[in-house]
Amino acid sequence: MSISQDLYPSQDDLLYEEELLRNPFSLKLWWRYLIARAESPFKKRFIIYERALKALPGSYKLWYAYLRERLDLVRNLPITHSQYETLNNTFERALVTMHKMPRIWIMYLQTLTNQKLVTRTRRTFDRALCALPVTQHDRIWEPYLVFVSQKGIPIETSLRVYRRYLKYDPTHIEDLIEFLVNSNLWQEAAENLASVLNDDQFYSIKGKTKHRLWLELCDLLTRHATEVSGLNVDAIIRGGIRKYTDEVGRLWTSLAEYYIRRNLHEKARDIFEEGMTTVVTVRDFSVIFDSYSQFEESMLAHKMENMDLSDEEDEAQENGLEEEEEEDIRLDLDLSVSKFEKKILLGFWMYDDNDIDLRLARLDHLMDRRPELANSVLLRQNPHNVEQWHRRIKLFEGNPTRQILTYTEAVRTVDPMKAVGKPHTLWVAFAKLYETHKDLPNARVIFDKAVQVNYKTVDNLASIWCEWAEMELRHKNFKGALELMRRATAEPSVEVKRKVAADGNEPVQMKVHKSLRLWTFYVDLEESLGTLESTRAVYERILDLRIATPQIIINYALLLEEHKYFEDAFKVYERGVKIFKYPHVKDIWVTYLSKFVKRYGKTKLERARELFEHAVETAPADSVRPLYLQYAKLEEDHGLAKRAMKVYDQATKAVPNNEKLSMYEIYIARAAEIFGVPKTREIYEQAIESGLPDQDVKTMCLKYAELEKSLGEIDRARGIYVFASQFADPRSDLNFWNKWHEFEVQHGNEDTFREMLRIKRSVSASYSQTHFILPEYLMQKDQTLNLDEAKDKLKQAGVTEDEMAALERQLAPAIEDSAKDNSRKVGFVSAGVEESQADGVSKVTAHQEDIELPDESDTEEDEKVEIAQKEVPSAVFGGLARKKEDTDETNREKDDDSHLGALERIKRQKKA
């Protein structure tokens, strides 16, 4: 065979060839030659590689580079191409010397895998495992498992490879299980899963927990129940139910599904029922119940479909039987035994395959039982939950037998010491059930047993006694009810106390005789059914036991008052105020004092005063106000007005600061009504100086100023405004300054108005220094606003524009010292007093020399001056004026009577 000239060494190759002739075993020379001919055709490089490998057959570098170029050559060729076979031969030649090199084996095995040569690839993998040391087997097993997992590889081959691999590395058993599941080898997968779960030292390299593996096993066993055998599925799943409590519902449904797939439907129903009666969480119950109901619905639907298909066959078969029934089958001697049994069974009622009604009834029964089953789950969570027992009993309304059985179970199960809720309500409801069915003896038996139970609190036992007595009252057994209350409130004997003390555990029956609820019920019964003496005895017993409440004291006293025992009632009140402290005694004092005053009035005034003094001494500041008001009312109605004022004065000092203002308002109102308005001046001054909060002092000053203004005392009112201004911030308290502004507009002059503005500025500055310093331009702005407000007020008062301009000039600081005589303006009235000016100069009248005085010769006869007079307001005199009017009317009536005859006077007296 001729060789192409291109493959021979060229002129450029002579240099490399000469060196190789001198040293043909130098890897460096061969490598330099190959690098120099990197751009040459592969055929030429192929010859160089072959020559180099012939000289150096043990060079890994040459073989690896040669094989890589061979692989690149066939990369885009179909696997049926002849070059693949050449490549395989090259790999085989390389492995003669490179059989310890795992990289060469991996390249070869990957190439064979891509060529889909199953047997050759498998054998090559085995050769590689034999040739390489065991420490490098993991590099071969990885592509080996990828190879056997491909489609088209026989399952038995893959399975054997996996089994061999597990001998090398047993920790990868999960890969085998996954392969078995994907290959539908359920039996072996289940066995391997079971062995993994039984191995306590197993550790999942995929991070799966034992719980997850257990669930996978359960799913495998239930979904492929017919394919898996040899494993006790029931025991496996029940073991999981006991061990993994958070997946109980799912495991029960898995076990039921296993029996369903095995066509053991009745067994599946038993499993569902057992699961619903054992789970303790509503979530698990819901899972089981939903699966159970779905199973019954699917069974019913399946049966209905089958019945529709078989209706036609049944009709044809029935027609055939009717024809044969005309002849007696017992006389047919040629009839076989099987045919005879078939004909007989087809007519038997138990052979009827149409059980749709039964399945429907079963499904309806399951749905009806859901509330009861759900309640059972909650009771299994906590059997001492009283509310759940009540709900369970309510489910059986209309079925007294079930209710009685449930009540019996409830009172036996619930431990009063552990109960959630009120356990005595179960006994009460149990007794009422018998009562509603007119069975009073059994109801009394229930109550009698209930009062012997040791409850957690005394109130539970007391409630049962009260309910028992109320039942007797409903059935007109009044003596029985009273006897029950006497029995309930009876104190245990000394022997019983000694015995209980020896045991160390005191039941509630030993403390129930001090139950306030029992005694209040007993008192109500005695008041309704007993005598006064028995009722008083019960009240006295309550007081002796020291369990009385303020309401019981009041009720006892009211009872005595109804029977005209007033002094005894007051003694009860006295005992009450000695027993209780504030705030509980407050109602007793108020009732006691009001009853005493109403009873005796002014006949025992000194005693009433002593009671009030004692009441206000013991009362705290926040509760003393109503007592003082009641005390003052007593003095006003039956005592002296001066004493009433004294009481009001004491009240203003005794009440807390937040109530002083309202107390002073009441004091002032009563003083004005009784003694007249001038008397209130002292009270106003006292209130202002008494230490009220600043806001209340300002409010009191405003009222005081209004009073003085109404009496015409303008200067006094202005002085009050000046004093109150220190408590009013002009920026926040606009109401005060507006009132003073209106006051000055109505009653002041320009000087007093300027004084008000000066004070306002000084107060605003003091508040600004207290909190923060205002910028100067804000102060100027404030003055401008004040001037604008003054102009608006003057305009409303009817002052002309010219006069307002003149007033503005006088108020301006620049021309204050050049004020003229025309500073007097319309709309202002002089206060008649000398006011201080802004510049410190006292006011004088200008042009005093121009004033003309009248001549001395003028007499009063020449010109009579009429002085207008006003009547003094009646409010000034207060109650004195009214008394005087009443006296005048009485005198006039006496005068009139004196002019009448005796007969006429007697007639008038009778009419009166």
PDB file of C-alpha atoms in Angstrom, residues 78-242:
ATOM      1  CA  PRO A  78     -22.429   8.649  14.645  1.00  0.00           C
ATOM      2  CA  ILE A  79     -21.723   5.783  17.045  1.00  0.00           C
ATOM      3  CA  THR A  80     -21.892   3.292  14.169  1.00  0.00           C
ATOM      4  CA  HIS A  81     -18.884   4.864  12.441  1.00  0.00           C
ATOM      5  CA  SER A  82     -15.756   2.739  11.985  1.00  0.00           C
ATOM      6  CA  GLN A  83     -13.630   5.314  13.770  1.00  0.00           C
ATOM      7  CA  TYR A  84     -15.241   4.242  17.058  1.00  0.00           C
ATOM      8  CA  GLU A  85     -13.893   0.747  16.626  1.00  0.00           C
ATOM      9  CA  THR A  86     -10.413   2.177  15.884  1.00  0.00           C
ATOM     10  CA  LEU A  87     -10.752   4.292  19.032  1.00  0.00           C
ATOM     11  CA  ASN A  88     -11.685   1.256  21.107  1.00  0.00           C
ATOM     12  CA  ASN A  89      -8.664  -0.649  19.781  1.00  0.00           C
ATOM     13  CA  THR A  90      -6.453   2.287  20.676  1.00  0.00           C
ATOM     14  CA  PHE A  91      -7.840   2.259  24.229  1.00  0.00           C
ATOM     15  CA  GLU A  92      -7.217  -1.471  24.476  1.00  0.00           C
ATOM     16  CA  ARG A  93      -3.600  -0.984  23.328  1.00  0.00           C
ATOM     17  CA  ALA A  94      -3.186   1.833  25.838  1.00  0.00           C
ATOM     18  CA  LEU A  95      -4.524  -0.262  28.702  1.00  0.00           C
ATOM     19  CA  VAL A  96      -1.823  -2.870  28.108  1.00  0.00           C
ATOM     20  CA  THR A  97       0.596  -0.507  29.821  1.00  0.00           C
ATOM     21  CA  MET A  98      -1.837   2.050  31.363  1.00  0.00           C
ATOM     22  CA  HIS A  99      -4.085  -0.426  33.246  1.00  0.00           C
ATOM     23  CA  LYS A 100      -3.238   1.220  36.578  1.00  0.00           C
ATOM     24  CA  MET A 101      -4.300   4.656  35.386  1.00  0.00           C
ATOM     25  CA  PRO A 102      -7.972   5.323  36.460  1.00  0.00           C
ATOM     26  CA  ARG A 103      -8.318   8.308  34.161  1.00  0.00           C
ATOM     27  CA  ILE A 104      -7.651   6.160  31.066  1.00  0.00           C
ATOM     28  CA  TRP A 105     -10.236   3.635  32.283  1.00  0.00           C
ATOM     29  CA  ILE A 106     -12.823   6.381  32.902  1.00  0.00           C
ATOM     30  CA  MET A 107     -12.320   7.845  29.423  1.00  0.00           C
ATOM     31  CA  TYR A 108     -12.678   4.404  27.875  1.00  0.00           C
ATOM     32  CA  LEU A 109     -15.762   3.513  29.958  1.00  0.00           C
ATOM     33  CA  GLN A 110     -17.496   6.780  29.140  1.00  0.00           C
ATOM     34  CA  THR A 111     -16.832   6.207  25.449  1.00  0.00           C
ATOM     35  CA  LEU A 112     -18.257   2.677  25.627  1.00  0.00           C
ATOM     36  CA  THR A 113     -21.296   3.954  27.556  1.00  0.00           C
ATOM     37  CA  ASN A 114     -22.022   6.457  24.821  1.00  0.00           C
ATOM     38  CA  GLN A 115     -21.719   3.698  22.200  1.00  0.00           C
ATOM     39  CA  LYS A 116     -24.495   1.683  23.977  1.00  0.00           C
ATOM     40  CA  LEU A 117     -22.353  -1.471  23.975  1.00  0.00           C
ATOM     41  CA  VAL A 118     -23.954  -2.998  27.078  1.00  0.00           C
ATOM     42  CA  THR A 119     -22.098  -6.272  27.464  1.00  0.00           C
ATOM     43  CA  ARG A 120     -18.721  -4.904  26.423  1.00  0.00           C
ATOM     44  CA  THR A 121     -19.157  -1.902  28.706  1.00  0.00           C
ATOM     45  CA  ARG A 122     -20.194  -4.069  31.667  1.00  0.00           C
ATOM     46  CA  ARG A 123     -17.197  -6.352  31.173  1.00  0.00           C
ATOM     47  CA  THR A 124     -14.874  -3.373  30.827  1.00  0.00           C
ATOM     48  CA  PHE A 125     -16.192  -1.942  34.101  1.00  0.00           C
ATOM     49  CA  ASP A 126     -15.481  -5.267  35.747  1.00  0.00           C
ATOM     50  CA  ARG A 127     -11.953  -5.321  34.258  1.00  0.00           C
ATOM     51  CA  ALA A 128     -11.354  -1.803  35.579  1.00  0.00           C
ATOM     52  CA  LEU A 129     -12.451  -2.795  39.069  1.00  0.00           C
ATOM     53  CA  CYS A 130     -10.131  -5.792  38.921  1.00  0.00           C
ATOM     54  CA  ALA A 131      -7.160  -3.810  37.604  1.00  0.00           C
ATOM     55  CA  LEU A 132      -7.366  -0.777  39.907  1.00  0.00           C
ATOM     56  CA  PRO A 133      -6.682  -0.840  43.635  1.00  0.00           C
ATOM     57  CA  VAL A 134      -9.708  -0.712  45.932  1.00  0.00           C
ATOM     58  CA  THR A 135      -8.887   2.805  47.060  1.00  0.00           C
ATOM     59  CA  GLN A 136      -9.718   4.047  43.538  1.00  0.00           C
ATOM     60  CA  HIS A 137     -12.872   2.001  43.013  1.00  0.00           C
ATOM     61  CA  ASP A 138     -15.129   4.891  43.992  1.00  0.00           C
ATOM     62  CA  ARG A 139     -14.066   6.678  40.774  1.00  0.00           C
ATOM     63  CA  ILE A 140     -15.222   3.685  38.738  1.00  0.00           C
ATOM     64  CA  TRP A 141     -18.467   2.954  40.626  1.00  0.00           C
ATOM     65  CA  GLU A 142     -19.913   6.387  39.989  1.00  0.00           C
ATOM     66  CA  PRO A 143     -20.045   6.050  36.164  1.00  0.00           C
ATOM     67  CA  TYR A 144     -20.842   2.334  36.597  1.00  0.00           C
ATOM     68  CA  LEU A 145     -24.083   3.182  38.490  1.00  0.00           C
ATOM     69  CA  VAL A 146     -24.937   5.825  35.913  1.00  0.00           C
ATOM     70  CA  PHE A 147     -24.467   3.213  33.200  1.00  0.00           C
ATOM     71  CA  VAL A 148     -26.695   0.550  34.811  1.00  0.00           C
ATOM     72  CA  SER A 149     -29.399   3.136  35.556  1.00  0.00           C
ATOM     73  CA  GLN A 150     -29.901   3.888  31.873  1.00  0.00           C
ATOM     74  CA  LYS A 151     -32.949   2.717  30.016  1.00  0.00           C
ATOM     75  CA  GLY A 152     -32.454  -0.487  28.110  1.00  0.00           C
ATOM     76  CA  ILE A 153     -30.172  -2.076  30.684  1.00  0.00           C
ATOM     77  CA  PRO A 154     -31.702  -5.335  31.966  1.00  0.00           C
ATOM     78  CA  ILE A 155     -33.085  -4.894  35.484  1.00  0.00           C
ATOM     79  CA  GLU A 156     -31.387  -8.057  36.691  1.00  0.00           C
ATOM     80  CA  THR A 157     -28.034  -6.734  35.485  1.00  0.00           C
ATOM     81  CA  SER A 158     -28.574  -3.417  37.239  1.00  0.00           C
ATOM     82  CA  LEU A 159     -29.769  -5.125  40.391  1.00  0.00           C
ATOM     83  CA  ARG A 160     -26.685  -7.335  40.553  1.00  0.00           C
ATOM     84  CA  VAL A 161     -24.435  -4.315  40.018  1.00  0.00           C
ATOM     85  CA  TYR A 162     -26.162  -2.436  42.858  1.00  0.00           C
ATOM     86  CA  ARG A 163     -25.816  -5.414  45.172  1.00  0.00           C
ATOM     87  CA  ARG A 164     -22.108  -5.602  44.401  1.00  0.00           C
ATOM     88  CA  TYR A 165     -21.781  -1.877  44.999  1.00  0.00           C
ATOM     89  CA  LEU A 166     -23.416  -2.188  48.440  1.00  0.00           C
ATOM     90  CA  LYS A 167     -20.738  -4.697  49.382  1.00  0.00           C
ATOM     91  CA  TYR A 168     -18.189  -2.024  48.560  1.00  0.00           C
ATOM     92  CA  ASP A 169     -20.119   0.828  50.293  1.00  0.00           C
ATOM     93  CA  PRO A 170     -23.183  -0.221  52.366  1.00  0.00           C
ATOM     94  CA  THR A 171     -24.084   3.425  53.207  1.00  0.00           C
ATOM     95  CA  HIS A 172     -25.597   3.877  49.717  1.00  0.00           C
ATOM     96  CA  ILE A 173     -28.464   1.513  50.322  1.00  0.00           C
ATOM     97  CA  GLU A 174     -30.876   4.409  49.727  1.00  0.00           C
ATOM     98  CA  ASP A 175     -29.701   4.473  46.102  1.00  0.00           C
ATOM     99  CA  LEU A 176     -30.638   0.804  45.801  1.00  0.00           C
ATOM    100  CA  ILE A 177     -34.038   1.431  47.365  1.00  0.00           C
ATOM    101  CA  GLU A 178     -34.653   4.335  45.017  1.00  0.00           C
ATOM    102  CA  PHE A 179     -33.642   2.170  42.047  1.00  0.00           C
ATOM    103  CA  LEU A 180     -35.946  -0.651  43.205  1.00  0.00           C
ATOM    104  CA  VAL A 181     -38.865   1.754  43.565  1.00  0.00           C
ATOM    105  CA  ASN A 182     -38.233   3.215  40.113  1.00  0.00           C
ATOM    106  CA  SER A 183     -37.981  -0.331  38.722  1.00  0.00           C
ATOM    107  CA  ASN A 184     -41.293  -1.374  40.384  1.00  0.00           C
ATOM    108  CA  LEU A 185     -39.537  -4.008  42.483  1.00  0.00           C
ATOM    109  CA  TRP A 186     -41.796  -3.357  45.467  1.00  0.00           C
ATOM    110  CA  GLN A 187     -41.023  -6.525  47.399  1.00  0.00           C
ATOM    111  CA  GLU A 188     -37.275  -6.048  47.556  1.00  0.00           C
ATOM    112  CA  ALA A 189     -37.667  -2.284  48.126  1.00  0.00           C
ATOM    113  CA  ALA A 190     -39.905  -2.925  51.134  1.00  0.00           C
ATOM    114  CA  GLU A 191     -37.508  -5.508  52.543  1.00  0.00           C
ATOM    115  CA  ASN A 192     -34.549  -3.148  52.197  1.00  0.00           C
ATOM    116  CA  LEU A 193     -36.497  -0.284  53.775  1.00  0.00           C
ATOM    117  CA  ALA A 194     -37.494  -2.515  56.678  1.00  0.00           C
ATOM    118  CA  SER A 195     -33.890  -3.600  57.189  1.00  0.00           C
ATOM    119  CA  VAL A 196     -32.773   0.045  57.193  1.00  0.00           C
ATOM    120  CA  LEU A 197     -35.374   0.958  59.827  1.00  0.00           C
ATOM    121  CA  ASN A 198     -34.377  -1.999  61.979  1.00  0.00           C
ATOM    122  CA  ASP A 199     -30.731  -0.926  61.902  1.00  0.00           C
ATOM    123  CA  ASP A 200     -30.222   1.428  64.833  1.00  0.00           C
ATOM    124  CA  GLN A 201     -26.781   2.488  63.535  1.00  0.00           C
ATOM    125  CA  PHE A 202     -28.020   3.525  60.102  1.00  0.00           C
ATOM    126  CA  TYR A 203     -27.298   7.107  59.057  1.00  0.00           C
ATOM    127  CA  SER A 204     -28.888   8.558  55.949  1.00  0.00           C
ATOM    128  CA  ILE A 205     -26.402  10.256  53.618  1.00  0.00           C
ATOM    129  CA  LYS A 206     -29.346  12.032  51.953  1.00  0.00           C
ATOM    130  CA  GLY A 207     -30.493  13.619  55.196  1.00  0.00           C
ATOM    131  CA  LYS A 208     -33.667  11.568  55.582  1.00  0.00           C
ATOM    132  CA  THR A 209     -34.947  10.967  59.095  1.00  0.00           C
ATOM    133  CA  LYS A 210     -36.208   7.686  60.429  1.00  0.00           C
ATOM    134  CA  HIS A 211     -39.657   9.232  60.519  1.00  0.00           C
ATOM    135  CA  ARG A 212     -39.567  10.025  56.796  1.00  0.00           C
ATOM    136  CA  LEU A 213     -38.231   6.575  55.946  1.00  0.00           C
ATOM    137  CA  TRP A 214     -41.013   5.056  58.040  1.00  0.00           C
ATOM    138  CA  LEU A 215     -43.636   7.018  56.152  1.00  0.00           C
ATOM    139  CA  GLU A 216     -42.092   5.940  52.842  1.00  0.00           C
ATOM    140  CA  LEU A 217     -42.301   2.311  53.966  1.00  0.00           C
ATOM    141  CA  CYS A 218     -45.933   2.729  54.993  1.00  0.00           C
ATOM    142  CA  ASP A 219     -46.801   4.317  51.656  1.00  0.00           C
ATOM    143  CA  LEU A 220     -44.988   1.531  49.829  1.00  0.00           C
ATOM    144  CA  LEU A 221     -46.779  -1.196  51.781  1.00  0.00           C
ATOM    145  CA  THR A 222     -50.232   0.333  51.430  1.00  0.00           C
ATOM    146  CA  ARG A 223     -50.074   1.354  47.778  1.00  0.00           C
ATOM    147  CA  HIS A 224     -48.683  -2.008  46.693  1.00  0.00           C
ATOM    148  CA  ALA A 225     -50.403  -4.233  49.190  1.00  0.00           C
ATOM    149  CA  THR A 226     -50.880  -7.080  46.692  1.00  0.00           C
ATOM    150  CA  GLU A 227     -47.291  -7.022  45.396  1.00  0.00           C
ATOM    151  CA  VAL A 228     -45.570  -7.069  48.795  1.00  0.00           C
ATOM    152  CA  SER A 229     -45.677 -10.191  50.931  1.00  0.00           C
ATOM    153  CA  GLY A 230     -43.742 -11.620  53.805  1.00  0.00           C
ATOM    154  CA  LEU A 231     -44.001  -8.475  55.954  1.00  0.00           C
ATOM    155  CA  ASN A 232     -46.434  -7.997  58.837  1.00  0.00           C
ATOM    156  CA  VAL A 233     -47.883  -4.749  57.570  1.00  0.00           C
ATOM    157  CA  ASP A 234     -50.374  -4.419  60.416  1.00  0.00           C
ATOM    158  CA  ALA A 235     -47.671  -4.733  63.071  1.00  0.00           C
ATOM    159  CA  ILE A 236     -45.325  -2.370  61.223  1.00  0.00           C
ATOM    160  CA  ILE A 237     -47.890   0.429  60.890  1.00  0.00           C
ATOM    161  CA  ARG A 238     -49.190   0.002  64.435  1.00  0.00           C
ATOM    162  CA  GLY A 239     -45.633   0.266  65.677  1.00  0.00           C
ATOM    163  CA  GLY A 240     -45.338   3.545  63.800  1.00  0.00           C
ATOM    164  CA  ILE A 241     -48.594   4.770  65.340  1.00  0.00           C
ATOM    165  CA  ARG A 242     -47.209   4.142  68.819  1.00  0.00           C
TER     166      ARG A 242
END
